[in-house]
PDB file of C-alpha atoms in Angstrom:
ATOM      1  CA  MET Q   1     106.168  98.535 114.745  1.00 97.00           C
ATOM      2  CA  LYS Q   2     105.419  99.113 111.088  1.00 98.00           C
ATOM      3  CA  TYR Q   3     106.389  96.289 108.744  1.00 98.00           C
ATOM      4  CA  VAL Q   4     106.442  96.360 104.936  1.00 98.00           C
ATOM      5  CA  LEU Q   5     106.158  92.862 103.433  1.00 98.00           C
ATOM      6  CA  ALA Q   6     107.077  91.748  99.928  1.00 98.00           C
ATOM      7  CA  GLY Q   7     105.728  88.298  99.119  1.00 97.00           C
ATOM      8  CA  ALA Q   8     102.883  88.716 101.607  1.00 96.00           C
ATOM      9  CA  SER Q   9     100.532  86.493  99.576  1.00 94.00           C
ATOM     10  CA  GLY Q  10     102.744  83.403  99.816  1.00 93.00           C
ATOM     11  CA  PHE Q  11     102.590  80.790 102.552  1.00 95.00           C
ATOM     12  CA  LEU Q  12     105.261  82.383 104.766  1.00 96.00           C
ATOM     13  CA  GLY Q  13     104.159  85.931 104.009  1.00 97.00           C
ATOM     14  CA  THR Q  14     100.543  85.182 104.882  1.00 97.00           C
ATOM     15  CA  ALA Q  15     101.596  83.570 108.155  1.00 97.00           C
ATOM     16  CA  LEU Q  16     103.914  86.452 109.080  1.00 98.00           C
ATOM     17  CA  ALA Q  17     101.329  89.117 108.258  1.00 98.00           C
ATOM     18  CA  ARG Q  18      98.731  87.308 110.357  1.00 97.00           C
ATOM     19  CA  ASP Q  19     101.149  86.882 113.263  1.00 98.00           C
ATOM     20  CA  LEU Q  20     102.257  90.526 113.239  1.00 98.00           C
ATOM     21  CA  THR Q  21      98.721  91.894 112.920  1.00 98.00           C
ATOM     22  CA  ALA Q  22      97.535  89.713 115.807  1.00 98.00           C
ATOM     23  CA  ASP Q  23     100.151  91.370 118.023  1.00 97.00           C
ATOM     24  CA  GLY Q  24      99.111  94.874 117.026  1.00 97.00           C
ATOM     25  CA  HIS Q  25     101.824  95.688 114.488  1.00 98.00           C
ATOM     26  CA  GLU Q  26     101.014  97.576 111.308  1.00 98.00           C
ATOM     27  CA  VAL Q  27     101.571  95.596 108.109  1.00 98.00           C
ATOM     28  CA  VAL Q  28     101.858  97.129 104.650  1.00 98.00           C
ATOM     29  CA  ARG Q  29     101.733  94.656 101.758  1.00 98.00           C
ATOM     30  CA  LEU Q  30     103.536  95.285  98.475  1.00 98.00           C
ATOM     31  CA  VAL Q  31     101.439  94.228  95.473  1.00 97.00           C
ATOM     32  CA  ARG Q  32     102.090  94.217  91.724  1.00 96.00           C
ATOM     33  CA  ARG Q  33      98.526  95.154  90.793  1.00 95.00           C
ATOM     34  CA  THR Q  34      96.502  98.260  91.505  1.00 95.00           C
ATOM     35  CA  PRO Q  35      96.040  98.465  95.302  1.00 95.00           C
ATOM     36  CA  THR Q  36      92.518  97.786  96.529  1.00 95.00           C
ATOM     37  CA  LYS Q  37      93.092  98.212 100.281  1.00 94.00           C
ATOM     38  CA  PRO Q  38      94.584 101.014 102.414  1.00 94.00           C
ATOM     39  CA  ASN Q  39      97.431  98.764 103.593  1.00 96.00           C
ATOM     40  CA  GLU Q  40      98.629  97.933 100.060  1.00 97.00           C
ATOM     41  CA  VAL Q  41     101.337  99.710  98.049  1.00 98.00           C
ATOM     42  CA  ARG Q  42     102.045  98.981  94.407  1.00 98.00           C
ATOM     43  CA  TRP Q  43     105.547  98.094  93.234  1.00 98.00           C
ATOM     44  CA  ASP Q  44     107.206  96.648  90.163  1.00 97.00           C
ATOM     45  CA  PRO Q  45     110.423  94.907  91.181  1.00 97.00           C
ATOM     46  CA  ALA Q  46     111.181  93.849  87.601  1.00 94.00           C
ATOM     47  CA  SER Q  47     111.794  97.514  86.786  1.00 96.00           C
ATOM     48  CA  GLY Q  48     112.948  98.511  90.270  1.00 96.00           C
ATOM     49  CA  ASP Q  49     109.876 100.689  90.760  1.00 97.00           C
ATOM     50  CA  LEU Q  50     108.881 101.422  94.378  1.00 97.00           C
ATOM     51  CA  ASP Q  51     108.106 104.931  95.609  1.00 97.00           C
ATOM     52  CA  PRO Q  52     109.774 105.352  99.041  1.00 97.00           C
ATOM     53  CA  ALA Q  53     107.276 108.072  99.935  1.00 96.00           C
ATOM     54  CA  ALA Q  54     104.417 105.584  99.594  1.00 96.00           C
ATOM     55  CA  LEU Q  55     105.891 103.479 102.409  1.00 97.00           C
ATOM     56  CA  GLY Q  56     105.550 106.209 105.016  1.00 94.00           C
ATOM     57  CA  ASP Q  57     107.917 105.653 107.937  1.00 95.00           C
ATOM     58  CA  PRO Q  58     108.414 101.877 108.281  1.00 98.00           C
ATOM     59  CA  ASP Q  59     110.521 100.170 110.926  1.00 98.00           C
ATOM     60  CA  VAL Q  60     111.163  96.930 109.021  1.00 98.00           C
ATOM     61  CA  LEU Q  61     111.138  95.892 105.362  1.00 98.00           C
ATOM     62  CA  VAL Q  62     110.919  92.134 104.758  1.00 98.00           C
ATOM     63  CA  ASN Q  63     111.383  90.380 101.417  1.00 98.00           C
ATOM     64  CA  LEU Q  64     109.790  86.938 101.130  1.00 98.00           C
ATOM     65  CA  ALA Q  65     109.220  87.108  97.368  1.00 97.00           C
ATOM     66  CA  GLY Q  66     110.714  84.611  94.952  1.00 94.00           C
ATOM     67  CA  ALA Q  67     109.719  82.015  92.385  1.00 93.00           C
ATOM     68  CA  ASN Q  68     109.025  78.460  93.573  1.00 87.00           C
ATOM     69  CA  ILE Q  69     112.325  76.610  93.942  1.00 84.00           C
ATOM     70  CA  GLY Q  70     110.710  73.165  93.842  1.00 76.00           C
ATOM     71  CA  ARG Q  71     110.564  72.892  90.041  1.00 78.00           C
ATOM     72  CA  PRO Q  72     113.158  71.460  87.652  1.00 78.00           C
ATOM     73  CA  TRP Q  73     115.947  73.997  87.151  1.00 83.00           C
ATOM     74  CA  THR Q  74     115.902  74.351  83.383  1.00 86.00           C
ATOM     75  CA  PRO Q  75     118.128  77.113  81.985  1.00 89.00           C
ATOM     76  CA  THR Q  76     115.080  79.344  81.544  1.00 94.00           C
ATOM     77  CA  TYR Q  77     113.756  78.683  85.029  1.00 92.00           C
ATOM     78  CA  ARG Q  78     117.179  79.257  86.575  1.00 92.00           C
ATOM     79  CA  ALA Q  79     117.001  82.825  85.297  1.00 96.00           C
ATOM     80  CA  VAL Q  80     113.522  83.188  86.812  1.00 96.00           C
ATOM     81  CA  LEU Q  81     114.673  81.857  90.200  1.00 95.00           C
ATOM     82  CA  ARG Q  82     117.607  84.222  90.301  1.00 96.00           C
ATOM     83  CA  GLU Q  83     115.867  87.333  88.993  1.00 97.00           C
ATOM     84  CA  SER Q  84     112.792  86.936  91.200  1.00 97.00           C
ATOM     85  CA  ARG Q  85     114.988  87.061  94.295  1.00 97.00           C
ATOM     86  CA  VAL Q  86     117.561  89.617  93.277  1.00 97.00           C
ATOM     87  CA  SER Q  87     115.198  92.198  91.772  1.00 98.00           C
ATOM     88  CA  THR Q  88     112.842  92.162  94.755  1.00 98.00           C
ATOM     89  CA  THR Q  89     115.639  92.457  97.306  1.00 98.00           C
ATOM     90  CA  SER Q  90     117.392  95.166  95.306  1.00 98.00           C
ATOM     91  CA  THR Q  91     114.192  97.203  94.903  1.00 98.00           C
ATOM     92  CA  LEU Q  92     113.500  97.078  98.645  1.00 98.00           C
ATOM     93  CA  ALA Q  93     117.112  97.927  99.513  1.00 98.00           C
ATOM     94  CA  ASN Q  94     117.162 100.924  97.191  1.00 98.00           C
ATOM     95  CA  ALA Q  95     113.888 102.220  98.615  1.00 98.00           C
ATOM     96  CA  ALA Q  96     115.169 101.783 102.173  1.00 98.00           C
ATOM     97  CA  ALA Q  97     118.290 103.773 101.318  1.00 98.00           C
ATOM     98  CA  GLN Q  98     116.126 106.746 100.358  1.00 97.00           C
ATOM     99  CA  LEU Q  99     114.018 106.849 103.520  1.00 97.00           C
ATOM    100  CA  GLU Q 100     114.782 109.580 106.030  1.00 94.00           C
ATOM    101  CA  ARG Q 101     114.752 107.153 108.955  1.00 95.00           C
ATOM    102  CA  ARG Q 102     116.648 104.027 108.004  1.00 96.00           C
ATOM    103  CA  PRO Q 103     114.615 100.849 108.548  1.00 98.00           C
ATOM    104  CA  VAL Q 104     115.812  97.307 109.165  1.00 98.00           C
ATOM    105  CA  VAL Q 105     115.893  95.366 105.879  1.00 98.00           C
ATOM    106  CA  ILE Q 106     115.477  91.576 106.001  1.00 98.00           C
ATOM    107  CA  THR Q 107     115.448  89.150 103.120  1.00 98.00           C
ATOM    108  CA  GLN Q 108     114.697  85.466 103.141  1.00 97.00           C
ATOM    109  CA  SER Q 109     117.680  83.500 101.844  1.00 97.00           C
ATOM    110  CA  GLY Q 110     118.637  79.870 101.302  1.00 93.00           C
ATOM    111  CA  ILE Q 111     120.390  77.566 103.759  1.00 94.00           C
ATOM    112  CA  GLY Q 112     121.465  75.569 100.687  1.00 91.00           C
ATOM    113  CA  GLY Q 113     123.895  78.338  99.810  1.00 94.00           C
ATOM    114  CA  TYR Q 114     126.620  76.506 101.728  1.00 95.00           C
ATOM    115  CA  GLY Q 115     126.884  73.962  98.928  1.00 91.00           C
ATOM    116  CA  LEU Q 116     125.260  70.924  97.408  1.00 84.00           C
ATOM    117  CA  ASP Q 117     126.682  68.330  99.779  1.00 89.00           C
ATOM    118  CA  CYS Q 118     128.623  69.333 102.896  1.00 93.00           C
ATOM    119  CA  GLY Q 119     128.625  65.916 104.565  1.00 93.00           C
ATOM    120  CA  ASP Q 120     128.738  66.067 108.371  1.00 94.00           C
ATOM    121  CA  ARG Q 121     130.686  69.345 108.476  1.00 96.00           C
ATOM    122  CA  ILE Q 122     129.058  71.820 110.854  1.00 97.00           C
ATOM    123  CA  LEU Q 123     127.934  74.976 109.057  1.00 98.00           C
ATOM    124  CA  THR Q 124     127.647  78.318 110.824  1.00 98.00           C
ATOM    125  CA  GLU Q 125     127.199  81.823 109.486  1.00 98.00           C
ATOM    126  CA  ASP Q 126     130.994  82.112 109.353  1.00 97.00           C
ATOM    127  CA  SER Q 127     131.218  79.181 106.917  1.00 97.00           C
ATOM    128  CA  GLU Q 128     131.900  80.118 103.322  1.00 96.00           C
ATOM    129  CA  LEU Q 129     129.211  79.776 100.695  1.00 96.00           C
ATOM    130  CA  GLY Q 130     129.724  76.798  98.438  1.00 94.00           C
ATOM    131  CA  ASP Q 131     129.641  76.048  94.736  1.00 90.00           C
ATOM    132  CA  GLY Q 132     126.720  75.425  92.427  1.00 87.00           C
ATOM    133  CA  PHE Q 133     123.698  77.250  91.133  1.00 89.00           C
ATOM    134  CA  LEU Q 134     121.918  77.822  94.447  1.00 90.00           C
ATOM    135  CA  ALA Q 135     125.079  79.057  96.158  1.00 93.00           C
ATOM    136  CA  ASP Q 136     125.567  81.547  93.323  1.00 95.00           C
ATOM    137  CA  VAL Q 137     121.956  82.699  93.695  1.00 95.00           C
ATOM    138  CA  VAL Q 138     122.430  83.194  97.434  1.00 96.00           C
ATOM    139  CA  ARG Q 139     125.525  85.322  96.806  1.00 97.00           C
ATOM    140  CA  VAL Q 140     123.756  87.769  94.518  1.00 97.00           C
ATOM    141  CA  TRP Q 141     120.495  87.570  96.490  1.00 97.00           C
ATOM    142  CA  GLU Q 142     122.180  88.643  99.707  1.00 98.00           C
ATOM    143  CA  GLY Q 143     124.470  91.020  97.810  1.00 98.00           C
ATOM    144  CA  ALA Q 144     121.389  92.901  96.602  1.00 98.00           C
ATOM    145  CA  LEU Q 145     121.030  94.244 100.168  1.00 98.00           C
ATOM    146  CA  GLU Q 146     124.162  96.369  99.688  1.00 98.00           C
ATOM    147  CA  PRO Q 147     122.447  99.719  98.838  1.00 98.00           C
ATOM    148  CA  ALA Q 148     120.580  99.600 102.146  1.00 98.00           C
ATOM    149  CA  ARG Q 149     123.651  98.574 104.140  1.00 98.00           C
ATOM    150  CA  ALA Q 150     125.770 101.292 102.525  1.00 98.00           C
ATOM    151  CA  ALA Q 151     123.101 103.853 103.450  1.00 98.00           C
ATOM    152  CA  GLY Q 152     123.278 102.877 107.116  1.00 97.00           C
ATOM    153  CA  CYS Q 153     120.420 100.390 107.411  1.00 98.00           C
ATOM    154  CA  ARG Q 154     120.811  97.239 109.455  1.00 98.00           C
ATOM    155  CA  VAL Q 155     120.395  94.384 106.992  1.00 98.00           C
ATOM    156  CA  ALA Q 156     119.967  90.645 107.530  1.00 98.00           C
ATOM    157  CA  ALA Q 157     119.650  87.598 105.281  1.00 98.00           C
ATOM    158  CA  ILE Q 158     117.765  84.757 106.957  1.00 98.00           C
ATOM    159  CA  ARG Q 159     119.013  81.408 105.686  1.00 98.00           C
ATOM    160  CA  THR Q 160     116.109  79.049 106.275  1.00 95.00           C
ATOM    161  CA  GLY Q 161     115.630  75.325 105.954  1.00 89.00           C
ATOM    162  CA  ILE Q 162     112.348  73.585 105.110  1.00 90.00           C
ATOM    163  CA  VAL Q 163     109.573  75.140 107.206  1.00 95.00           C
ATOM    164  CA  LEU Q 164     107.281  72.480 108.650  1.00 95.00           C
ATOM    165  CA  ASP Q 165     103.576  73.228 108.920  1.00 95.00           C
ATOM    166  CA  ARG Q 166     100.438  71.320 108.010  1.00 92.00           C
ATOM    167  CA  LYS Q 167      99.581  73.937 105.368  1.00 91.00           C
ATOM    168  CA  ALA Q 168     103.094  74.377 103.957  1.00 90.00           C
ATOM    169  CA  PRO Q 169     103.258  73.112 100.348  1.00 84.00           C
ATOM    170  CA  ALA Q 170     106.752  71.616 100.760  1.00 83.00           C
ATOM    171  CA  PHE Q 171     105.762  69.778 103.925  1.00 87.00           C
ATOM    172  CA  GLN Q 172     102.597  68.414 102.305  1.00 87.00           C
ATOM    173  CA  LEU Q 173     104.701  66.929  99.517  1.00 81.00           C
ATOM    174  CA  LEU Q 174     107.163  65.412 101.992  1.00 83.00           C
ATOM    175  CA  ILE Q 175     104.538  63.574 104.021  1.00 87.00           C
ATOM    176  CA  LEU Q 176     102.212  62.529 101.181  1.00 87.00           C
ATOM    177  CA  PRO Q 177     104.077  59.249 100.473  1.00 86.00           C
ATOM    178  CA  PHE Q 178     103.837  58.353 104.176  1.00 87.00           C
ATOM    179  CA  ARG Q 179     100.092  58.974 104.254  1.00 88.00           C
ATOM    180  CA  LEU Q 180      99.823  56.584 101.294  1.00 87.00           C
ATOM    181  CA  GLY Q 181     101.954  53.980 103.033  1.00 87.00           C
ATOM    182  CA  LEU Q 182     104.827  54.509 100.595  1.00 84.00           C
ATOM    183  CA  GLY Q 183     107.196  56.530 102.752  1.00 88.00           C
ATOM    184  CA  GLY Q 184     110.913  55.982 103.124  1.00 90.00           C
ATOM    185  CA  ARG Q 185     114.244  57.722 103.282  1.00 90.00           C
ATOM    186  CA  LEU Q 186     115.475  59.826 100.381  1.00 88.00           C
ATOM    187  CA  GLY Q 187     118.691  58.533  98.855  1.00 89.00           C
ATOM    188  CA  PRO Q 188     121.158  57.192 101.444  1.00 91.00           C
ATOM    189  CA  GLY Q 189     119.356  58.831 104.386  1.00 93.00           C
ATOM    190  CA  THR Q 190     122.645  59.860 106.010  1.00 94.00           C
ATOM    191  CA  GLN Q 191     122.403  63.426 104.701  1.00 94.00           C
ATOM    192  CA  TYR Q 192     121.556  66.159 107.194  1.00 95.00           C
ATOM    193  CA  PHE Q 193     118.182  67.748 106.545  1.00 89.00           C
ATOM    194  CA  PRO Q 194     117.734  71.394 107.729  1.00 94.00           C
ATOM    195  CA  ILE Q 195     114.203  72.003 109.031  1.00 94.00           C
ATOM    196  CA  LEU Q 196     112.261  74.087 111.573  1.00 96.00           C
ATOM    197  CA  SER Q 197     108.686  74.672 112.659  1.00 97.00           C
ATOM    198  CA  LEU Q 198     106.600  77.548 111.344  1.00 97.00           C
ATOM    199  CA  THR Q 199     106.263  78.836 114.898  1.00 98.00           C
ATOM    200  CA  ASP Q 200     110.031  79.132 115.265  1.00 98.00           C
ATOM    201  CA  TRP Q 201     110.389  80.662 111.801  1.00 98.00           C
ATOM    202  CA  LEU Q 202     107.924  83.397 112.744  1.00 98.00           C
ATOM    203  CA  ARG Q 203     109.618  83.956 116.091  1.00 98.00           C
ATOM    204  CA  GLY Q 204     113.045  83.983 114.450  1.00 98.00           C
ATOM    205  CA  VAL Q 205     112.149  86.620 111.859  1.00 98.00           C
ATOM    206  CA  ARG Q 206     110.686  88.881 114.525  1.00 98.00           C
ATOM    207  CA  PHE Q 207     113.677  88.292 116.801  1.00 98.00           C
ATOM    208  CA  VAL Q 208     116.020  89.450 114.029  1.00 98.00           C
ATOM    209  CA  ALA Q 209     113.830  92.502 113.370  1.00 98.00           C
ATOM    210  CA  GLU Q 210     113.876  93.490 117.036  1.00 97.00           C
ATOM    211  CA  HIS Q 211     117.513  92.850 117.999  1.00 98.00           C
ATOM    212  CA  ASP Q 212     120.009  95.440 116.806  1.00 97.00           C
ATOM    213  CA  ALA Q 213     123.010  93.145 117.291  1.00 97.00           C
ATOM    214  CA  LEU Q 214     121.877  90.808 114.510  1.00 98.00           C
ATOM    215  CA  SER Q 215     122.933  91.557 110.947  1.00 98.00           C
ATOM    216  CA  GLY Q 216     124.360  89.780 107.920  1.00 98.00           C
ATOM    217  CA  PRO Q 217     123.570  86.096 107.353  1.00 98.00           C
ATOM    218  CA  ILE Q 218     121.423  84.410 110.011  1.00 98.00           C
ATOM    219  CA  ASN Q 219     120.854  80.634 110.009  1.00 98.00           C
ATOM    220  CA  LEU Q 220     117.274  79.826 111.015  1.00 98.00           C
ATOM    221  CA  VAL Q 221     117.109  76.043 111.457  1.00 98.00           C
ATOM    222  CA  ILE Q 222     116.617  73.718 114.427  1.00 97.00           C
ATOM    223  CA  PRO Q 223     119.662  73.569 116.749  1.00 97.00           C
ATOM    224  CA  HIS Q 224     119.693  69.746 116.733  1.00 96.00           C
ATOM    225  CA  PRO Q 225     120.219  68.774 113.067  1.00 94.00           C
ATOM    226  CA  ALA Q 226     118.672  65.523 111.933  1.00 92.00           C
ATOM    227  CA  THR Q 227     119.619  63.196 109.126  1.00 95.00           C
ATOM    228  CA  ASN Q 228     117.037  62.347 106.516  1.00 92.00           C
ATOM    229  CA  GLN Q 229     116.802  58.845 107.994  1.00 93.00           C
ATOM    230  CA  GLU Q 230     116.037  60.284 111.440  1.00 93.00           C
ATOM    231  CA  PHE Q 231     113.469  62.650 109.982  1.00 92.00           C
ATOM    232  CA  THR Q 232     111.908  59.778 108.021  1.00 92.00           C
ATOM    233  CA  GLU Q 233     111.578  57.684 111.164  1.00 92.00           C
ATOM    234  CA  ALA Q 234     110.044  60.615 113.039  1.00 92.00           C
ATOM    235  CA  VAL Q 235     107.457  61.160 110.283  1.00 92.00           C
ATOM    236  CA  ALA Q 236     106.575  57.464 110.172  1.00 92.00           C
ATOM    237  CA  THR Q 237     106.162  57.335 113.943  1.00 91.00           C
ATOM    238  CA  ALA Q 238     104.066  60.502 114.076  1.00 90.00           C
ATOM    239  CA  LEU Q 239     101.746  59.319 111.286  1.00 91.00           C
ATOM    240  CA  HIS Q 240     101.696  55.679 112.403  1.00 90.00           C
ATOM    241  CA  ARG Q 241     102.794  54.606 108.940  1.00 90.00           C
ATOM    242  CA  PRO Q 242     105.608  52.368 107.701  1.00 88.00           C
ATOM    243  CA  ALA Q 243     108.807  53.788 106.230  1.00 87.00           C
ATOM    244  CA  LEU Q 244     109.970  50.843 104.187  1.00 85.00           C
ATOM    245  CA  ILE Q 245     110.281  52.169 100.640  1.00 87.00           C
ATOM    246  CA  PRO Q 246     113.428  54.255 100.142  1.00 87.00           C
ATOM    247  CA  VAL Q 247     113.608  56.498  97.092  1.00 83.00           C
ATOM    248  CA  PRO Q 248     116.929  55.904  95.261  1.00 85.00           C
ATOM    249  CA  GLY Q 249     118.981  58.972  94.478  1.00 83.00           C
ATOM    250  CA  PHE Q 250     119.091  58.220  90.748  1.00 75.00           C
ATOM    251  CA  VAL Q 251     115.282  58.190  90.611  1.00 76.00           C
ATOM    252  CA  MET Q 252     115.110  61.587  92.301  1.00 74.00           C
ATOM    253  CA  LYS Q 253     117.730  63.028  89.939  1.00 74.00           C
ATOM    254  CA  ALA Q 254     115.844  61.704  86.922  1.00 72.00           C
ATOM    255  CA  ALA Q 255     112.577  63.196  88.148  1.00 65.00           C
ATOM    256  CA  LEU Q 256     113.793  66.477  89.633  1.00 67.00           C
ATOM    257  CA  GLY Q 257     117.078  67.216  87.911  1.00 69.00           C
ATOM    258  CA  GLU Q 258     119.519  69.384  89.872  1.00 67.00           C
ATOM    259  CA  PHE Q 259     116.829  70.285  92.407  1.00 69.00           C
ATOM    260  CA  ALA Q 260     117.139  66.724  93.735  1.00 71.00           C
ATOM    261  CA  TRP Q 261     120.376  67.811  95.422  1.00 72.00           C
ATOM    262  CA  GLU Q 262     118.294  70.009  97.734  1.00 73.00           C
ATOM    263  CA  LEU Q 263     116.987  66.761  99.215  1.00 77.00           C
ATOM    264  CA  LEU Q 264     119.991  64.495  98.679  1.00 81.00           C
ATOM    265  CA  GLY Q 265     122.760  66.888  99.687  1.00 86.00           C
ATOM    266  CA  SER Q 266     123.826  67.150 103.324  1.00 93.00           C
ATOM    267  CA  ASN Q 267     123.492  70.411 105.246  1.00 94.00           C
ATOM    268  CA  ARG Q 268     124.404  70.300 108.937  1.00 97.00           C
ATOM    269  CA  SER Q 269     123.792  73.975 109.683  1.00 97.00           C
ATOM    270  CA  LEU Q 270     123.402  75.533 113.139  1.00 98.00           C
ATOM    271  CA  PRO Q 271     121.628  78.750 114.245  1.00 98.00           C
ATOM    272  CA  THR Q 272     124.753  80.100 115.931  1.00 98.00           C
ATOM    273  CA  ARG Q 273     124.069  83.833 115.737  1.00 98.00           C
ATOM    274  CA  LEU Q 274     120.482  83.591 116.913  1.00 98.00           C
ATOM    275  CA  GLN Q 275     121.395  81.478 119.900  1.00 98.00           C
ATOM    276  CA  SER Q 276     124.328  83.727 120.799  1.00 98.00           C
ATOM    277  CA  GLU Q 277     121.827  86.575 121.206  1.00 98.00           C
ATOM    278  CA  GLY Q 278     119.555  84.508 123.444  1.00 98.00           C
ATOM    279  CA  PHE Q 279     117.017  83.096 120.994  1.00 98.00           C
ATOM    280  CA  THR Q 280     115.461  79.844 122.177  1.00 98.00           C
ATOM    281  CA  PHE Q 281     113.518  77.421 120.011  1.00 98.00           C
ATOM    282  CA  HIS Q 282     110.061  76.236 121.004  1.00 98.00           C
ATOM    283  CA  HIS Q 283     110.633  73.143 118.835  1.00 97.00           C
ATOM    284  CA  PRO Q 284     114.389  72.393 118.862  1.00 97.00           C
ATOM    285  CA  THR Q 285     114.279  68.757 117.727  1.00 95.00           C
ATOM    286  CA  PRO Q 286     112.915  67.123 114.565  1.00 93.00           C
ATOM    287  CA  GLN Q 287     110.333  65.285 116.653  1.00 93.00           C
ATOM    288  CA  SER Q 288     109.001  68.440 118.329  1.00 95.00           C
ATOM    289  CA  ALA Q 289     109.050  70.449 115.079  1.00 95.00           C
ATOM    290  CA  LEU Q 290     107.185  67.656 113.314  1.00 94.00           C
ATOM    291  CA  SER Q 291     104.630  67.343 116.130  1.00 94.00           C
ATOM    292  CA  ALA Q 292     103.989  71.092 115.968  1.00 95.00           C
ATOM    293  CA  ALA Q 293     103.475  70.899 112.207  1.00 95.00           C
ATOM    294  CA  LEU Q 294     101.001  68.047 112.380  1.00 91.00           C
ATOM    295  CA  THR Q 295      98.930  69.652 115.127  1.00 88.00           C
ATOM    296  CA  SER Q 296      98.920  73.211 113.778  1.00 76.00           C
TER     297      SER Q 296
END
């Protein structure tokens, strides 16, 4: 198959490109500079500029582009977070709508779109999106797929939790306190913490690309949700470190602002649509996902 990747230079994009190429798929990378390789195509999502003819005849377009969400959400940076996701998805969707053979269009999305704190309520793809900044971003982010859907493309928005891998920036930050002997739960620890291994993220994206029955929002998280306390204990056990120093919620809010709710809020989401189509996880539990990350 021929894949076109936006955000191919990021952690997930690099991993996906490597995985696809290893299996013999063709990968075209979208770049914002002058292309220097045959498999690169220039685009400018800020102005919606992407020549459909330059893409050739792709089977799948994947958008993994977006500004880093792990920074304080100042008013200025909120606009950056939103625009970086909406403009890239919209540009890809509009290009897909102009291709003679309609490709599959997939965008990364946020599992936090269900709301800041959903307690122990089970969240499936049929659950409504919640309130708050991130939920609003997810609405317009996924809504930017509409030109492709209206043109007859199959479109999917993959709502992903924290991807665990030894090289993943978010995972490195999560385990650093434990390596220093300062690990502990975040806030109360009772909040559900949506995670998955990089291996299952890669497999999940490709599964969506290859299965015609899958469209719309797709939760891509482990099928056995863990609380932050359970995840904390698993990390401590795996690293042979103590987990005795909890981080109070008010400290996290003071340091991270509204982004702290991404770690303090509860999200008990399930990968219902993937599993209904026969997808199985190689690492379905927090312990197995964590083990895979630490040995990758």
